[in-house]
Amino acid sequence: MTGHLIADPTATPTPAPATDGWDSLSAALTAEAPPIADRDDLVVTIAPGAAHGHPAVFMPHSAAIELDGERLGIDPATARPDRNSDRNRYAAVWGAFVHECAHAKHSVWERPPVANPAVIEAAMLLEESRIEAAQIRRRPDDRHWLRASATEIVIGDIGGADAADAIPPTPYAAAHTAALVLGRLDGGVLEPSECAPAELVIESILGTDTLEKLRAIWREAHTVADDDAAMMLELGQRWLDIVGPDPHEDPVPGSPLGAAIGATVGEVRRAVAADPVEPDPSEIAAEARREAAESDKRAAARARKVFGTTASTSRHTTRPPGPDEQSAARVLARALDSAATRERAAVRTTSALPPGRLRMRGALAREAQRAAGAIPTAEPFTRTTRKMTPLPPLRVGIACDVSGSMGEFAEPVASAAWIIARAAELAMVPASTATVTFGKTVRPIVYPGTAPKKVTDFTCPDDWEAIDYAIEALDGALGLARPGATRLLVIISDGGIVNRGCRIRGQKRLNALRAAGCAVLWLAPATAYSDPLDGATVHRITDPAATAAEIGRAATAAVRAT
């Protein structure tokens, strides 16, 4: 075996274990290989102990690629190699796979059976950077992954991490390292700043003249055609003439060459980690759809729990609304009706006969068609009609904070909640409302599809605020995240949410609703302290009846934005 190629036609590929997800991951990598290697006959196996002691190998006579699964670093059952975003989790392993695909595409020259093994070994050393240079010329986006794999492959080709740390600082070892590291630099894979530690030590061992002679050889190799065996063997012989055979020196613990290799590998690893590949737009869209579906499922479950028949309302009492509250509700209803009024849409049509306005160009065209003996198709009369645009339905969800800090505002909060819900019922626009209170738990006040005839009063005894569950329940009950209606979420709270997890989850849910087109109105008590969630339209509430106009303007803005 030389490098990453097993040229022995009798070598048997390692079968993928049929357990722990390795067989599925092997099949997934096999499916990804054709566009990368530009061939569709490859079989990929990834499993612990595969690749015959290397990070990865290519077996040309069996069209097989093997990867050592012990380097994956994650549960193979969770890997999704069809996604760029997932490949970032095991970038070095994916890069090794790309490297072997590059061998499968570009390492097509045959090794003569009578050639000097040392010449073959030198030629295959040059082949490492040659095929990567060819791969990124053909597929530039593969560069990131080849950079990620360089850390594993360079160490692997030296003999492993321990061997790299103690590599003897001999001319042979320095030349070998130069081909692996600086060859990738000149091939366009690595950056000069990353290779500087290794280049400095290599040059001190080889000397400037020798390093330049070796650099000329690998640069020429980068221009060799994939099937030009004669040229690759000639370059291998020239390399051997300069470097000589492997002297098989003993390891040198603390070798300066080993330290330089470690420094270069570290630089590459940090650079790759700092610049992950962005997900494809299709991945982002698919992930957004998946998250939306999961969110809808959780919201529906929360709505069933809150508005189910077992929901507790024992803390709530009711009373008839006062005249000022009824008046405020009517004011808000009129505001919603005004906002929902749409101008009639103008529709322009043409016809061959009146009524309508005669267009001379159309009339002349019709006469010309008739004079030419053709069937007249021009329609010279135009008219504009105006049609009413149907009103979108209105969905309003109201969440009232009943934590201890809201105790002195319980009455105005209950009043404001009733005014908004009653206004939605009185408005001509089709409306559906639901109201909940939230403290330690979320309790229903107005159920979806019902009209609040009385004001529901409540106490505020709780010591924390489950605002995330409240928003989730209203979303599930009313479909606030779904298009097709004007949607408004009203939160009545001082925003003093003591549980950080509830606040973070509530903010995330609020952001999702706003992104889906749902307006959010936050009514806060007119106190010195108030900390609403980000993104909501905030209004300070004093007397709910007196602020009905303000509430109406905010709700109107939401309706008109639909």
mmCIF file of C-alpha atoms in Angstrom, residues 45-310:
data_model
loop_
_atom_site.group_PDB
_atom_site.id
_atom_site.type_symbol
_atom_site.label_atom_id
_atom_site.label_comp_id
_atom_site.label_asym_id
_atom_site.label_seq_id
_atom_site.Cartn_x
_atom_site.Cartn_y
_atom_site.Cartn_z
ATOM 1 C CA THR A 45 -17.778 2.068 3.608
ATOM 2 C CA ILE A 46 -17.362 3.920 6.884
ATOM 3 C CA ALA A 47 -16.861 1.873 10.036
ATOM 4 C CA PRO A 48 -14.573 1.703 13.052
ATOM 5 C CA GLY A 49 -11.307 0.044 11.974
ATOM 6 C CA ALA A 50 -11.906 0.444 8.234
ATOM 7 C CA ALA A 51 -9.393 2.115 5.864
ATOM 8 C CA HIS A 52 -6.543 -0.271 6.763
ATOM 9 C CA GLY A 53 -4.909 1.970 9.342
ATOM 10 C CA HIS A 54 -5.353 5.249 7.442
ATOM 11 C CA PRO A 55 -7.987 7.948 7.880
ATOM 12 C CA ALA A 56 -9.311 6.942 4.445
ATOM 13 C CA VAL A 57 -8.264 4.891 1.399
ATOM 14 C CA PHE A 58 -9.341 4.332 -2.193
ATOM 15 C CA MET A 59 -9.204 0.856 -3.762
ATOM 16 C CA PRO A 60 -9.268 1.409 -7.540
ATOM 17 C CA HIS A 61 -9.621 -2.252 -8.557
ATOM 18 C CA SER A 62 -12.841 -2.637 -6.535
ATOM 19 C CA ALA A 63 -14.037 0.993 -6.920
ATOM 20 C CA ALA A 64 -14.250 1.194 -3.138
ATOM 21 C CA ILE A 65 -13.651 4.032 -0.677
ATOM 22 C CA GLU A 66 -13.141 3.270 3.007
ATOM 23 C CA LEU A 67 -13.213 5.693 5.952
ATOM 24 C CA ASP A 68 -12.182 5.000 9.522
ATOM 25 C CA GLY A 69 -15.390 5.506 11.507
ATOM 26 C CA GLU A 70 -13.516 5.986 14.787
ATOM 27 C CA ARG A 71 -12.666 9.493 13.586
ATOM 28 C CA LEU A 72 -16.304 10.498 13.000
ATOM 29 C CA GLY A 73 -16.822 11.882 16.485
ATOM 30 C CA ILE A 74 -20.648 11.648 16.433
ATOM 31 C CA ASP A 75 -23.306 8.971 16.500
ATOM 32 C CA PRO A 76 -23.453 7.692 12.899
ATOM 33 C CA ALA A 77 -27.224 7.307 13.175
ATOM 34 C CA THR A 78 -27.549 11.104 13.459
ATOM 35 C CA ALA A 79 -25.352 11.991 10.467
ATOM 36 C CA ARG A 80 -27.008 13.632 7.458
ATOM 37 C CA PRO A 81 -24.198 13.949 4.882
ATOM 38 C CA ASP A 82 -26.638 15.297 2.289
ATOM 39 C CA ARG A 83 -26.680 18.578 4.251
ATOM 40 C CA ASN A 84 -23.821 21.083 4.276
ATOM 41 C CA SER A 85 -24.803 22.195 7.755
ATOM 42 C CA ASP A 86 -24.448 18.645 9.072
ATOM 43 C CA ARG A 87 -21.076 18.079 7.375
ATOM 44 C CA ASN A 88 -19.632 20.838 9.548
ATOM 45 C CA ARG A 89 -19.987 18.494 12.540
ATOM 46 C CA TYR A 90 -17.446 16.071 11.058
ATOM 47 C CA ALA A 91 -15.642 18.301 8.588
ATOM 48 C CA ALA A 92 -12.343 16.356 8.652
ATOM 49 C CA VAL A 93 -14.063 13.043 7.902
ATOM 50 C CA TRP A 94 -16.137 14.572 5.108
ATOM 51 C CA GLY A 95 -12.960 16.147 3.756
ATOM 52 C CA ALA A 96 -11.215 12.756 3.793
ATOM 53 C CA PHE A 97 -14.162 11.384 1.813
ATOM 54 C CA VAL A 98 -13.776 14.218 -0.712
ATOM 55 C CA HIS A 99 -10.033 13.493 -0.880
ATOM 56 C CA GLU A 100 -10.678 9.848 -1.756
ATOM 57 C CA CYS A 101 -13.262 10.908 -4.340
ATOM 58 C CA ALA A 102 -10.514 13.087 -5.835
ATOM 59 C CA HIS A 103 -8.312 9.978 -6.033
ATOM 60 C CA ALA A 104 -11.177 8.109 -7.690
ATOM 61 C CA LYS A 105 -11.496 10.844 -10.326
ATOM 62 C CA HIS A 106 -7.884 11.860 -10.934
ATOM 63 C CA SER A 107 -5.586 8.969 -9.880
ATOM 64 C CA VAL A 108 -6.092 6.992 -13.067
ATOM 65 C CA TRP A 109 -2.486 6.472 -14.197
ATOM 66 C CA GLU A 110 -1.300 2.881 -13.789
ATOM 67 C CA ARG A 111 1.808 1.857 -11.861
ATOM 68 C CA PRO A 112 4.080 -0.402 -13.936
ATOM 69 C CA PRO A 113 4.744 -3.689 -12.107
ATOM 70 C CA VAL A 114 8.498 -3.448 -12.842
ATOM 71 C CA ALA A 115 8.973 0.131 -11.599
ATOM 72 C CA ASN A 116 11.252 0.920 -8.680
ATOM 73 C CA PRO A 117 9.086 0.855 -5.519
ATOM 74 C CA ALA A 118 10.921 3.912 -4.175
ATOM 75 C CA VAL A 119 10.064 5.822 -7.369
ATOM 76 C CA ILE A 120 6.400 4.733 -7.068
ATOM 77 C CA GLU A 121 6.350 5.887 -3.445
ATOM 78 C CA ALA A 122 7.783 9.284 -4.408
ATOM 79 C CA ALA A 123 5.285 9.646 -7.267
ATOM 80 C CA MET A 124 2.378 8.798 -4.957
ATOM 81 C CA LEU A 125 3.632 11.360 -2.453
ATOM 82 C CA LEU A 126 3.393 13.980 -5.208
ATOM 83 C CA GLU A 127 -0.011 12.579 -6.160
ATOM 84 C CA GLU A 128 -1.497 13.727 -2.839
ATOM 85 C CA SER A 129 -1.366 17.432 -3.604
ATOM 86 C CA ARG A 130 -1.818 16.901 -7.373
ATOM 87 C CA ILE A 131 -5.261 15.343 -7.068
ATOM 88 C CA GLU A 132 -6.433 17.974 -4.562
ATOM 89 C CA ALA A 133 -5.300 20.780 -6.873
ATOM 90 C CA ALA A 134 -7.177 19.104 -9.732
ATOM 91 C CA GLN A 135 -10.277 18.616 -7.561
ATOM 92 C CA ILE A 136 -10.611 22.280 -6.570
ATOM 93 C CA ARG A 137 -10.076 23.370 -10.174
ATOM 94 C CA ARG A 138 -13.038 21.182 -11.075
ATOM 95 C CA ARG A 139 -15.097 21.804 -7.892
ATOM 96 C CA PRO A 140 -13.901 24.957 -6.067
ATOM 97 C CA ASP A 141 -16.369 24.510 -3.194
ATOM 98 C CA ASP A 142 -14.568 21.306 -2.158
ATOM 99 C CA ARG A 143 -11.599 23.381 -0.976
ATOM 100 C CA HIS A 144 -13.088 23.942 2.474
ATOM 101 C CA TRP A 145 -13.478 20.221 3.079
ATOM 102 C CA LEU A 146 -10.014 19.382 1.752
ATOM 103 C CA ARG A 147 -8.603 21.982 4.134
ATOM 104 C CA ALA A 148 -10.465 20.319 6.993
ATOM 105 C CA SER A 149 -9.136 16.884 6.047
ATOM 106 C CA ALA A 150 -5.544 18.072 5.621
ATOM 107 C CA THR A 151 -5.087 17.986 9.398
ATOM 108 C CA GLU A 152 -6.024 14.299 9.561
ATOM 109 C CA ILE A 153 -4.432 13.190 6.310
ATOM 110 C CA VAL A 154 -1.082 14.900 6.878
ATOM 111 C CA ILE A 155 -0.836 13.382 10.357
ATOM 112 C CA GLY A 156 -2.025 10.032 9.031
ATOM 113 C CA ASP A 157 0.484 9.982 6.199
ATOM 114 C CA ILE A 158 3.297 10.726 8.628
ATOM 115 C CA GLY A 159 2.239 7.740 10.725
ATOM 116 C CA GLY A 160 -0.146 9.150 13.289
ATOM 117 C CA ALA A 161 -0.058 11.844 15.949
ATOM 118 C CA ASP A 162 2.696 10.202 18.030
ATOM 119 C CA ALA A 163 4.906 9.638 14.990
ATOM 120 C CA ALA A 164 4.345 13.227 13.828
ATOM 121 C CA ASP A 165 5.353 14.609 17.234
ATOM 122 C CA ALA A 166 8.619 12.650 17.161
ATOM 123 C CA ILE A 167 9.419 12.816 13.448
ATOM 124 C CA PRO A 168 13.225 13.023 13.094
ATOM 125 C CA PRO A 169 14.459 16.331 11.674
ATOM 126 C CA THR A 170 16.203 14.671 8.726
ATOM 127 C CA PRO A 171 16.253 15.878 5.097
ATOM 128 C CA TYR A 172 14.105 12.900 4.082
ATOM 129 C CA ALA A 173 11.429 13.626 6.723
ATOM 130 C CA ALA A 174 11.519 17.349 5.952
ATOM 131 C CA ALA A 175 11.074 16.681 2.232
ATOM 132 C CA HIS A 176 8.211 14.263 2.937
ATOM 133 C CA THR A 177 6.481 16.882 5.114
ATOM 134 C CA ALA A 178 7.117 19.579 2.505
ATOM 135 C CA ALA A 179 5.297 17.550 -0.155
ATOM 136 C CA LEU A 180 2.296 17.015 2.133
ATOM 137 C CA VAL A 181 2.042 20.547 3.548
ATOM 138 C CA LEU A 182 3.707 22.959 1.135
ATOM 139 C CA GLY A 183 2.456 20.971 -1.852
ATOM 140 C CA ARG A 184 -1.099 21.712 -0.652
ATOM 141 C CA LEU A 185 -0.110 25.344 -0.202
ATOM 142 C CA ASP A 186 0.973 25.642 -3.851
ATOM 143 C CA GLY A 187 -2.053 23.585 -4.907
ATOM 144 C CA GLY A 188 -4.372 26.262 -3.512
ATOM 145 C CA VAL A 189 -5.726 24.268 -0.571
ATOM 146 C CA LEU A 190 -3.802 25.736 2.376
ATOM 147 C CA GLU A 191 -2.878 29.337 3.173
ATOM 148 C CA PRO A 192 0.667 30.771 3.537
ATOM 149 C CA SER A 193 0.061 31.969 7.111
ATOM 150 C CA GLU A 194 -1.032 28.474 8.146
ATOM 151 C CA CYS A 195 2.004 26.807 6.593
ATOM 152 C CA ALA A 196 4.561 29.334 7.859
ATOM 153 C CA PRO A 197 5.606 27.352 10.999
ATOM 154 C CA ALA A 198 6.296 24.194 8.993
ATOM 155 C CA GLU A 199 7.906 26.015 6.069
ATOM 156 C CA LEU A 200 10.377 27.801 8.339
ATOM 157 C CA VAL A 201 11.652 24.573 9.931
ATOM 158 C CA ILE A 202 11.624 22.623 6.651
ATOM 159 C CA GLU A 203 13.744 25.288 4.970
ATOM 160 C CA SER A 204 16.192 25.288 7.875
ATOM 161 C CA ILE A 205 16.666 21.516 7.462
ATOM 162 C CA LEU A 206 16.756 21.253 3.659
ATOM 163 C CA GLY A 207 18.254 24.594 2.752
ATOM 164 C CA THR A 208 16.709 27.111 0.402
ATOM 165 C CA ASP A 209 18.147 25.642 -2.814
ATOM 166 C CA THR A 210 16.956 22.083 -2.133
ATOM 167 C CA LEU A 211 13.506 23.249 -1.060
ATOM 168 C CA GLU A 212 13.124 25.251 -4.276
ATOM 169 C CA LYS A 213 14.122 22.227 -6.375
ATOM 170 C CA LEU A 214 11.508 20.079 -4.607
ATOM 171 C CA ARG A 215 8.916 22.838 -4.940
ATOM 172 C CA ALA A 216 9.522 22.930 -8.702
ATOM 173 C CA ILE A 217 8.829 19.184 -8.863
ATOM 174 C CA TRP A 218 5.472 19.246 -7.057
ATOM 175 C CA ARG A 219 4.392 22.357 -8.918
ATOM 176 C CA GLU A 220 5.069 20.546 -12.192
ATOM 177 C CA ALA A 221 3.134 17.536 -10.866
ATOM 178 C CA HIS A 222 0.110 19.788 -10.429
ATOM 179 C CA THR A 223 0.071 20.279 -14.221
ATOM 180 C CA VAL A 224 0.352 16.587 -15.163
ATOM 181 C CA ALA A 225 -2.638 14.920 -16.839
ATOM 182 C CA ASP A 226 -4.511 12.286 -14.857
ATOM 183 C CA ASP A 227 -3.431 9.446 -17.135
ATOM 184 C CA ASP A 228 0.219 10.468 -17.690
ATOM 185 C CA ALA A 229 2.008 7.696 -15.803
ATOM 186 C CA ALA A 230 5.338 8.317 -17.547
ATOM 187 C CA MET A 231 5.511 11.912 -16.369
ATOM 188 C CA MET A 232 4.554 11.073 -12.787
ATOM 189 C CA LEU A 233 7.234 8.364 -12.667
ATOM 190 C CA GLU A 234 9.785 10.772 -14.091
ATOM 191 C CA LEU A 235 8.946 13.304 -11.374
ATOM 192 C CA GLY A 236 9.153 10.529 -8.780
ATOM 193 C CA GLN A 237 12.653 9.643 -10.006
ATOM 194 C CA ARG A 238 13.743 13.295 -9.869
ATOM 195 C CA TRP A 239 12.420 13.507 -6.328
ATOM 196 C CA LEU A 240 14.293 10.355 -5.343
ATOM 197 C CA ASP A 241 17.525 11.665 -6.882
ATOM 198 C CA ILE A 242 17.338 14.732 -4.629
ATOM 199 C CA VAL A 243 15.969 13.227 -1.420
ATOM 200 C CA GLY A 244 17.262 9.680 -1.555
ATOM 201 C CA PRO A 245 15.640 6.603 0.015
ATOM 202 C CA ASP A 246 14.063 6.524 3.437
ATOM 203 C CA PRO A 247 16.886 6.236 5.998
ATOM 204 C CA HIS A 248 14.457 4.848 8.608
ATOM 205 C CA GLU A 249 15.782 7.037 11.404
ATOM 206 C CA ASP A 250 14.636 6.503 14.988
ATOM 207 C CA PRO A 251 11.954 8.847 16.393
ATOM 208 C CA VAL A 252 13.154 12.028 18.070
ATOM 209 C CA PRO A 253 10.892 13.066 20.975
ATOM 210 C CA GLY A 254 10.410 16.831 21.043
ATOM 211 C CA SER A 255 11.501 17.129 17.408
ATOM 212 C CA PRO A 256 11.384 20.718 16.113
ATOM 213 C CA LEU A 257 9.941 19.405 12.847
ATOM 214 C CA GLY A 258 7.178 17.646 14.789
ATOM 215 C CA ALA A 259 6.412 20.830 16.715
ATOM 216 C CA ALA A 260 6.237 22.803 13.465
ATOM 217 C CA ILE A 261 3.857 20.250 11.951
ATOM 218 C CA GLY A 262 1.664 20.477 15.063
ATOM 219 C CA ALA A 263 1.621 24.269 14.854
ATOM 220 C CA THR A 264 0.594 24.217 11.191
ATOM 221 C CA VAL A 265 -2.114 21.617 11.801
ATOM 222 C CA GLY A 266 -3.431 23.725 14.685
ATOM 223 C CA GLU A 267 -3.585 26.835 12.495
ATOM 224 C CA VAL A 268 -5.540 24.970 9.814
ATOM 225 C CA ARG A 269 -7.971 23.495 12.342
ATOM 226 C CA ARG A 270 -8.704 26.893 13.865
ATOM 227 C CA ALA A 271 -9.188 28.499 10.456
ATOM 228 C CA VAL A 272 -11.582 25.777 9.288
ATOM 229 C CA ALA A 273 -13.581 25.870 12.536
ATOM 230 C CA ALA A 274 -13.909 29.654 12.295
ATOM 231 C CA ASP A 275 -15.330 29.514 8.770
ATOM 232 C CA PRO A 276 -17.987 26.770 8.540
ATOM 233 C CA VAL A 277 -19.829 26.223 5.284
ATOM 234 C CA GLU A 278 -23.225 27.906 5.197
ATOM 235 C CA PRO A 279 -26.304 25.700 4.721
ATOM 236 C CA ASP A 280 -27.854 25.556 1.282
ATOM 237 C CA PRO A 281 -31.028 27.675 0.876
ATOM 238 C CA SER A 282 -32.999 24.478 0.377
ATOM 239 C CA GLU A 283 -31.702 23.203 3.737
ATOM 240 C CA ILE A 284 -32.733 26.421 5.442
ATOM 241 C CA ALA A 285 -36.206 26.233 3.898
ATOM 242 C CA ALA A 286 -36.618 22.565 4.823
ATOM 243 C CA GLU A 287 -35.476 23.219 8.390
ATOM 244 C CA ALA A 288 -37.871 26.154 8.663
ATOM 245 C CA ARG A 289 -40.752 23.952 7.472
ATOM 246 C CA ARG A 290 -39.803 21.257 9.952
ATOM 247 C CA GLU A 291 -39.582 23.720 12.834
ATOM 248 C CA ALA A 292 -42.908 25.280 11.843
ATOM 249 C CA ALA A 293 -44.592 21.882 11.782
ATOM 250 C CA GLU A 294 -43.150 20.988 15.200
ATOM 251 C CA SER A 295 -44.200 24.377 16.547
ATOM 252 C CA ASP A 296 -47.755 23.928 15.251
ATOM 253 C CA LYS A 297 -47.912 20.485 16.835
ATOM 254 C CA ARG A 298 -46.775 21.785 20.223
ATOM 255 C CA ALA A 299 -49.171 24.743 20.024
ATOM 256 C CA ALA A 300 -52.123 22.492 19.240
ATOM 257 C CA ALA A 301 -51.267 20.226 22.178
ATOM 258 C CA ARG A 302 -50.953 23.224 24.496
ATOM 259 C CA ALA A 303 -54.308 24.616 23.304
ATOM 260 C CA ARG A 304 -56.016 21.277 23.990
ATOM 261 C CA LYS A 305 -54.560 21.261 27.492
ATOM 262 C CA VAL A 306 -55.512 24.847 28.319
ATOM 263 C CA PHE A 307 -58.949 24.968 26.694
ATOM 264 C CA GLY A 308 -59.888 21.352 27.397
ATOM 265 C CA THR A 309 -62.843 20.399 29.579
ATOM 266 C CA THR A 310 -60.579 19.834 32.595
#
